[in-house]
mmCIF file of C-alpha atoms in Angstrom:
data_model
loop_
_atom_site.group_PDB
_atom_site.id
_atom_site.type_symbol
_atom_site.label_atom_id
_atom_site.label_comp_id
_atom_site.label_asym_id
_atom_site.label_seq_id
_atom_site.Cartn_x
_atom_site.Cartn_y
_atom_site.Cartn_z
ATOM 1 C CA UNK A 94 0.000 0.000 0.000
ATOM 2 C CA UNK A 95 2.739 2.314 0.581
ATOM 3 C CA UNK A 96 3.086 5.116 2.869
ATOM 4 C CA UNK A 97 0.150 7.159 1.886
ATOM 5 C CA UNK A 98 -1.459 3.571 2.577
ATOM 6 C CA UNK A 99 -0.107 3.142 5.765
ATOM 7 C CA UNK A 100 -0.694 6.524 6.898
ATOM 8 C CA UNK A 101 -4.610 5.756 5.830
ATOM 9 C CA UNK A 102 -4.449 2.913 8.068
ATOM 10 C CA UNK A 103 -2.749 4.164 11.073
ATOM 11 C CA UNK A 104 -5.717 7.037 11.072
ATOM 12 C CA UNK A 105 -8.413 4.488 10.733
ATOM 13 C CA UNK A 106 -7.381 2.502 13.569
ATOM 14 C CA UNK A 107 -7.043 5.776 15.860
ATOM 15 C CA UNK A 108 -10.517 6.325 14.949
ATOM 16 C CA UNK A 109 -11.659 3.315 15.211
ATOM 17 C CA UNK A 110 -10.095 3.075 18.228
ATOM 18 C CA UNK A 111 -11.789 6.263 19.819
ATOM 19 C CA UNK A 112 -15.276 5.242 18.130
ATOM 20 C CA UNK A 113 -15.134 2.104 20.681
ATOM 21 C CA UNK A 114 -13.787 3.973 24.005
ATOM 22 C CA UNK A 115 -17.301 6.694 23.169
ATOM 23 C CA UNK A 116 -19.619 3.906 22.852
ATOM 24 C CA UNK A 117 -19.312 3.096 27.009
ATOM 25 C CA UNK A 118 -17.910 -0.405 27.705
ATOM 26 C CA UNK A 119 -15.818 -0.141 24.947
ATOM 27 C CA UNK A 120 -17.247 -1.891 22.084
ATOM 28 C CA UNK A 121 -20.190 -3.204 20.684
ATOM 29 C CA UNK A 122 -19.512 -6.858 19.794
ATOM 30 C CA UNK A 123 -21.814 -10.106 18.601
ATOM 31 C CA UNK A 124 -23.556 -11.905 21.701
ATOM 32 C CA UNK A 125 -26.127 -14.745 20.028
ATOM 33 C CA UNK A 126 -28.079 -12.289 18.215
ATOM 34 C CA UNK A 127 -26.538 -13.463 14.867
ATOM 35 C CA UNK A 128 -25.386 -16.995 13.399
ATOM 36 C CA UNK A 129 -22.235 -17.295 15.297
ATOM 37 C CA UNK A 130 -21.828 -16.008 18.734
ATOM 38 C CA UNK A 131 -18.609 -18.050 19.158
ATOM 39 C CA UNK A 132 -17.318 -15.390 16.874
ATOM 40 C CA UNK A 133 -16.728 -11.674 18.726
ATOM 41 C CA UNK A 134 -16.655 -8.812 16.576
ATOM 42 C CA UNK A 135 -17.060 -4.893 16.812
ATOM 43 C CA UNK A 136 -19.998 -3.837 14.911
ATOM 44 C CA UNK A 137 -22.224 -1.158 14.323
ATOM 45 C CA UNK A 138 -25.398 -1.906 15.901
ATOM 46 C CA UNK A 139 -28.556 -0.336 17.305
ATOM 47 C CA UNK A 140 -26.672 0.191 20.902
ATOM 48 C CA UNK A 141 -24.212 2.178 19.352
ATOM 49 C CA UNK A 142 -24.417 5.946 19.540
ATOM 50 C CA UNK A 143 -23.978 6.315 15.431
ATOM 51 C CA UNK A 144 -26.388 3.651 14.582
ATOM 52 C CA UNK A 145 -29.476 6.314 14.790
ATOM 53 C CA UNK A 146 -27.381 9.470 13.938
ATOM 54 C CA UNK A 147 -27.642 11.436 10.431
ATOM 55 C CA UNK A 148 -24.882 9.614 8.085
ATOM 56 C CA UNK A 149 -23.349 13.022 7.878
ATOM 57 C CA UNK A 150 -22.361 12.358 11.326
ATOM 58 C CA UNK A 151 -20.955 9.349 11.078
ATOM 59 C CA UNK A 152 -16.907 8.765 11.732
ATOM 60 C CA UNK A 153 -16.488 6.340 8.365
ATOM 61 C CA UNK A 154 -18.208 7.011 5.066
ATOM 62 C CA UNK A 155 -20.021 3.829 4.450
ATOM 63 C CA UNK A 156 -19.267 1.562 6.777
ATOM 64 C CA UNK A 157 -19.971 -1.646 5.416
ATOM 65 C CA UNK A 158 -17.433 -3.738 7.139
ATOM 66 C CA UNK A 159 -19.186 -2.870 10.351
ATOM 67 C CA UNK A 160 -22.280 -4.740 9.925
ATOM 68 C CA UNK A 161 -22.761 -8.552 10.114
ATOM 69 C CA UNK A 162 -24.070 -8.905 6.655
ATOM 70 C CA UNK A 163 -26.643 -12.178 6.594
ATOM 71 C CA UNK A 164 -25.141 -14.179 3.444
ATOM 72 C CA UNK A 165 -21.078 -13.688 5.547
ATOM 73 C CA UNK A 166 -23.095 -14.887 8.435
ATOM 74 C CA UNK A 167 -24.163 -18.449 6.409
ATOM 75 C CA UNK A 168 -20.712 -18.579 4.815
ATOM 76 C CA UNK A 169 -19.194 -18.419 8.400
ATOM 77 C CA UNK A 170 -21.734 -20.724 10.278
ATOM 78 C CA UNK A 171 -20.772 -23.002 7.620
ATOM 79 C CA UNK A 172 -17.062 -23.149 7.724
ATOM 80 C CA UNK A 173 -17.507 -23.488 11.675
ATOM 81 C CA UNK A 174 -19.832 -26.311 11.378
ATOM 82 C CA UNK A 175 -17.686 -28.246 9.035
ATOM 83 C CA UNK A 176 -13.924 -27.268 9.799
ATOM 84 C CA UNK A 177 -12.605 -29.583 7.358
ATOM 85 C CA UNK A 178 -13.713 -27.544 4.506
ATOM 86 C CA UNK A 179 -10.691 -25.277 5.236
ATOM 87 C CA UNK A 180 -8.572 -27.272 7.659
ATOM 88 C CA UNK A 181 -4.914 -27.074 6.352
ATOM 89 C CA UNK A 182 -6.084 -24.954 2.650
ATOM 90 C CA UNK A 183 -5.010 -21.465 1.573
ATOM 91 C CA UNK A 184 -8.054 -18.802 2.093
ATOM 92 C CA UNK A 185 -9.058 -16.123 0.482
ATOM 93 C CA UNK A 186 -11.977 -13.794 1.470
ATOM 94 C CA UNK A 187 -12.960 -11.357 -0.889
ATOM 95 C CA UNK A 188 -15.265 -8.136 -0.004
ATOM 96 C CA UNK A 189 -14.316 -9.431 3.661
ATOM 97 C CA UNK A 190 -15.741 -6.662 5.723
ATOM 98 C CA UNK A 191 -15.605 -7.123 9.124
ATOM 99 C CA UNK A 192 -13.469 -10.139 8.788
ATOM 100 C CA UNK A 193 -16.030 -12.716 9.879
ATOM 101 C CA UNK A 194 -15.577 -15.465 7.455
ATOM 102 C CA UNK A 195 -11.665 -14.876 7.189
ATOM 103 C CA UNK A 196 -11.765 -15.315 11.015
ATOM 104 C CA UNK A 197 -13.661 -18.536 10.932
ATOM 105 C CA UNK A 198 -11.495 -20.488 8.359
ATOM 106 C CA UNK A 199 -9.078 -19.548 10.726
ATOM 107 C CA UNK A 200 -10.655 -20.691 13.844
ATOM 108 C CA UNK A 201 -11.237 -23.811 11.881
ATOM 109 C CA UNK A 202 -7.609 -24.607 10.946
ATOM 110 C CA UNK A 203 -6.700 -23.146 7.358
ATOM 111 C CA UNK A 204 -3.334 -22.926 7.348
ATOM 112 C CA UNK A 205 -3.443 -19.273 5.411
ATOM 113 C CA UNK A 206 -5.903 -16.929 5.090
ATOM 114 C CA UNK A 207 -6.525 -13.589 3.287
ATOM 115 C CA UNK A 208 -8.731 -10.721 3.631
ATOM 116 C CA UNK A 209 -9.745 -9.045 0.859
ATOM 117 C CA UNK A 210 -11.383 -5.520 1.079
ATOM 118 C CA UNK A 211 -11.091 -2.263 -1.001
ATOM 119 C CA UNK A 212 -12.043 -0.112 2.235
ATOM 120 C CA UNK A 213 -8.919 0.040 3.959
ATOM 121 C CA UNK A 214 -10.770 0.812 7.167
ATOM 122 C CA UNK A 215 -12.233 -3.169 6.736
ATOM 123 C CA UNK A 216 -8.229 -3.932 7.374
ATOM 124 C CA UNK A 217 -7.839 -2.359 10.466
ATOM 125 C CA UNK A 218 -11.544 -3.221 11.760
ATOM 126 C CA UNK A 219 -10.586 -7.305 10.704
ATOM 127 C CA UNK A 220 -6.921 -6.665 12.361
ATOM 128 C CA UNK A 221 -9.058 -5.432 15.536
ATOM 129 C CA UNK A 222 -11.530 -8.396 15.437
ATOM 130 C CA UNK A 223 -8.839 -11.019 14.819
ATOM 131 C CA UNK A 224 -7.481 -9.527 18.549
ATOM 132 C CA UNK A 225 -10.534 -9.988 20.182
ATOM 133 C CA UNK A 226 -11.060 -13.964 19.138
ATOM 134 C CA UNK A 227 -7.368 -14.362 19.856
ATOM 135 C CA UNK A 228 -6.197 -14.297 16.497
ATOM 136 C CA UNK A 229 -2.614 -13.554 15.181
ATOM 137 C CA UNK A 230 -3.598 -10.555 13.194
ATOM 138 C CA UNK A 231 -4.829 -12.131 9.318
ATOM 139 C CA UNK A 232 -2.666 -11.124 6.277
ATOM 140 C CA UNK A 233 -5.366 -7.610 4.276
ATOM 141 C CA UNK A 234 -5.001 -6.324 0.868
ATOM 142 C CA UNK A 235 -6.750 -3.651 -0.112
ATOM 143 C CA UNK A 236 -6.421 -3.942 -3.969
ATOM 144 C CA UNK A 237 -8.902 -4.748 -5.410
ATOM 145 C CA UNK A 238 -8.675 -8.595 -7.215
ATOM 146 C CA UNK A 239 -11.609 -8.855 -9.120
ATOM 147 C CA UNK A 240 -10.375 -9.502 -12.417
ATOM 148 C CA UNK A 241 -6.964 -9.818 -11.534
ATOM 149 C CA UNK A 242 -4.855 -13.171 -12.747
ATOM 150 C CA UNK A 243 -6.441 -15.512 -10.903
ATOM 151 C CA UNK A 244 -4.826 -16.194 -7.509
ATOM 152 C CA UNK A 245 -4.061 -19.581 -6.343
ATOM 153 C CA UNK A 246 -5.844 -20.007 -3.538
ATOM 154 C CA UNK A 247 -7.085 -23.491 -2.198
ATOM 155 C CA UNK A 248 -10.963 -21.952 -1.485
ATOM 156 C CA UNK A 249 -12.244 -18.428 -1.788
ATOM 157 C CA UNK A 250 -15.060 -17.239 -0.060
ATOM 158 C CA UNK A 251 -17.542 -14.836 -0.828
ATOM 159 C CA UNK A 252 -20.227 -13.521 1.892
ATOM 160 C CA UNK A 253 -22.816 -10.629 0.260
ATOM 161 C CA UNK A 254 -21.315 -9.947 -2.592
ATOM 162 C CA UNK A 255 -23.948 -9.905 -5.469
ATOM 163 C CA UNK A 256 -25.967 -6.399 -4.662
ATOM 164 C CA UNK A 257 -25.127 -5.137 -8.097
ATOM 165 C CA UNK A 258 -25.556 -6.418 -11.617
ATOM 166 C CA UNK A 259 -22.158 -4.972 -12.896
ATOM 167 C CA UNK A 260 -20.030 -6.825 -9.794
ATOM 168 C CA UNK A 261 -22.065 -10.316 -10.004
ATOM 169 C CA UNK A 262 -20.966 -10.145 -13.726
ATOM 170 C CA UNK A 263 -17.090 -9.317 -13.195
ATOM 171 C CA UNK A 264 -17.579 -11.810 -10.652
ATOM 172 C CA UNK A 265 -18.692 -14.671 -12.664
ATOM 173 C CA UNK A 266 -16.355 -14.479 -15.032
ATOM 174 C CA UNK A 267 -13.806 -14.038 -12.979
ATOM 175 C CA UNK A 268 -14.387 -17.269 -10.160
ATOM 176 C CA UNK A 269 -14.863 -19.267 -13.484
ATOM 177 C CA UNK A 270 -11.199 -18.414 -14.303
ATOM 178 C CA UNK A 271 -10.079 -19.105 -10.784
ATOM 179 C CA UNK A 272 -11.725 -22.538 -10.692
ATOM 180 C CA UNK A 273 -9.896 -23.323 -14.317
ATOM 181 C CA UNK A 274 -6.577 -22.125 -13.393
ATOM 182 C CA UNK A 275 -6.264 -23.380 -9.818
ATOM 183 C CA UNK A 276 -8.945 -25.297 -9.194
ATOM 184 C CA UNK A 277 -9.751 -23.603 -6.314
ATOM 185 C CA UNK A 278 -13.484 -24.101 -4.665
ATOM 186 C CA UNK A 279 -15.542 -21.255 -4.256
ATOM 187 C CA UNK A 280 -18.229 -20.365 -1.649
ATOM 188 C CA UNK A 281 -21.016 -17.947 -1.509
ATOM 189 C CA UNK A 282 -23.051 -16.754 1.255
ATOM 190 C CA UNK A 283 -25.804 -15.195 0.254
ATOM 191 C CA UNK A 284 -29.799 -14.607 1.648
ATOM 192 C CA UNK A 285 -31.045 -14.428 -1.512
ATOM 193 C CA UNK A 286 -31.350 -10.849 -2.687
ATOM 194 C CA UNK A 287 -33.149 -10.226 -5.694
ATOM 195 C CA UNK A 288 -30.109 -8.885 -7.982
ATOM 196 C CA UNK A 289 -27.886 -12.782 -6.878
ATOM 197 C CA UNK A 290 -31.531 -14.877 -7.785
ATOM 198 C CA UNK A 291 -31.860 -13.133 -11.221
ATOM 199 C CA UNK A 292 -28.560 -13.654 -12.322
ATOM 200 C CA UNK A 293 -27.141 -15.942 -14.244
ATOM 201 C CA UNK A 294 -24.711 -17.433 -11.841
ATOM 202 C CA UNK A 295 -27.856 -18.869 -10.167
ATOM 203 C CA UNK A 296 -27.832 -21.432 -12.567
ATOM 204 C CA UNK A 297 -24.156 -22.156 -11.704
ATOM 205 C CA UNK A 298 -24.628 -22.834 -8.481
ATOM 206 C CA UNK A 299 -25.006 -25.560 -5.705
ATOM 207 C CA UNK A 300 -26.733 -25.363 -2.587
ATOM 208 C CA UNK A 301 -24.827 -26.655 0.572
ATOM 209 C CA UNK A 302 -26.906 -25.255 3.340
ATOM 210 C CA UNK A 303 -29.373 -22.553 4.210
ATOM 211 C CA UNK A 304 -29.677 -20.992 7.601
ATOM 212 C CA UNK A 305 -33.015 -19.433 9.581
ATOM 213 C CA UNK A 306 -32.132 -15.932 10.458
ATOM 214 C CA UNK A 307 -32.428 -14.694 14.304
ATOM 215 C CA UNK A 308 -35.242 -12.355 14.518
ATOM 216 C CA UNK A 309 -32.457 -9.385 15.414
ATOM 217 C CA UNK A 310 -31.134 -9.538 11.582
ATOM 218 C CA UNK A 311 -34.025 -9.942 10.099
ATOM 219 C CA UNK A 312 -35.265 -6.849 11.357
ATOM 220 C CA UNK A 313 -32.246 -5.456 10.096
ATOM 221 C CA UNK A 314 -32.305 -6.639 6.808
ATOM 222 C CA UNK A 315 -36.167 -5.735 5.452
ATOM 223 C CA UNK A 316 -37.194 -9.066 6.730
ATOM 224 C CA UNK A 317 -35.147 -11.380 4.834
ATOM 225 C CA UNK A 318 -35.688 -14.644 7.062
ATOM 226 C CA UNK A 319 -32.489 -17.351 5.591
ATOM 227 C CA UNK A 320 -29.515 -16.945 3.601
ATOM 228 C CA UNK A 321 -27.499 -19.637 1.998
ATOM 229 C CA UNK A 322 -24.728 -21.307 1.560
ATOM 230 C CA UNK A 323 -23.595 -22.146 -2.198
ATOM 231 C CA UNK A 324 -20.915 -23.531 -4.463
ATOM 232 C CA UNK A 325 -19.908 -22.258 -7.639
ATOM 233 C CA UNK A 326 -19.480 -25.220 -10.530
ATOM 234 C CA UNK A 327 -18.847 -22.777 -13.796
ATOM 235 C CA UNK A 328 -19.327 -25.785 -16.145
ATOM 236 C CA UNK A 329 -22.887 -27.077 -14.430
#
């Protein structure tokens, strides 16, 4: 990232770091109101001062990686139910946000694991939550690999990632490459938003599990009440 990068990072975490200390207690983490309360994290959630504030007002311009999104909730629940999906494989978790599924392939033995995010705010927040579940902190980059050469990773997961036609198409033809040059398997987590069930990945797809939603998230979400885990096959 550089120096400009670093610098970017380093004022992140001091904000970051000062949001928590003004929320009283210190933090606002996961407790059983989502799919994994093994997992802690430090989220934006209705007990945080922000959470009902004007978005002008906010410390972070779009914070996505600090809300437990409901399809990286299935892809994590997953990967902790069944540890030998990434037991001993190389990881990669792109549009990682907050961390959570990076975290539990990690929990569940991968022997390396990668967040990807474009925010480099997701870094330091995934860096932060790694601490808190006792984590070395997890190797971040913050360029963006969609479309890049296909990287060889053993399994790459995917968690929310299809809210826009333009990205779900990059996407697909991009995990078809990394499944032909690597043969990696690919995950997606996903509670079925309109724009991922009318595209024509569907049709590429697998489904491995699906997951009721606490009551708490799918309040959150507009009522959304599973998400799902799936695998990509790009020659089905």
């Amino acid at each position: 990232m550089g120096l400009l990068g670093a610098v970017c990072r380093r004022s992140a975490a001091l904000r970051l770091e000062s949001l928590s200390r003004s929320r009283g207690g210190g933090r606002s983490c996961s407790s059983g109101r989502d799919l994994t309360p093994e997992i802690k994290l430090r989220l934006f959630t209705p007990e945080c001062t922000f959470w009902h504030a004007r978005p002008e007002l906010w410390p972070f311009t779009e914070p996505y990686w600090a809300i437990y999104w409901p399809g990286g909730q299935a892809l994590s629940r997953y990967l902790l139910d069944r540890p030998a999906v990434s037991r001993g494989r190389s990881v990669l978790d792109v549009g990682s946000g907050c961390g959570a599924a990076a975290i539990a392939a990690k929990l569940s033995g991968a022997a390396r694991v990668v967040a990807n995010d474009v925010d480099a705010v997701a870094a330091v927040a995934t860096h932060m939550n790694c601490e808190l579940n006792g984590l070395e902190p997890l190797v971040c980059v913050t360029d963006n690999m969609i479309g890049s050469e296909p990287p060889g990773f053993d399994l790459i997961l995917l968690g929310d990632m299809f809210y826009d036609e333009a990205l779900a198409d990059s996407l697909h033809g991009w995990l078809g490459r990394c499944v032909k040059a690597h043969g990696s398997q690919v995950l997606i987590g996903d509670p079925g938003r309109a724009q991922f069930e009318g595209h024509r990945i569907r049709g590429r797809l697998q489904r491995l599990a699906r997951f009721e939603l606490p009551e708490s998230v799918r309040e959150q979400n507009y009522g959304l009440t599973c998400s799902s885990v799936w695998r990509y096959h790009p020659d089905l």
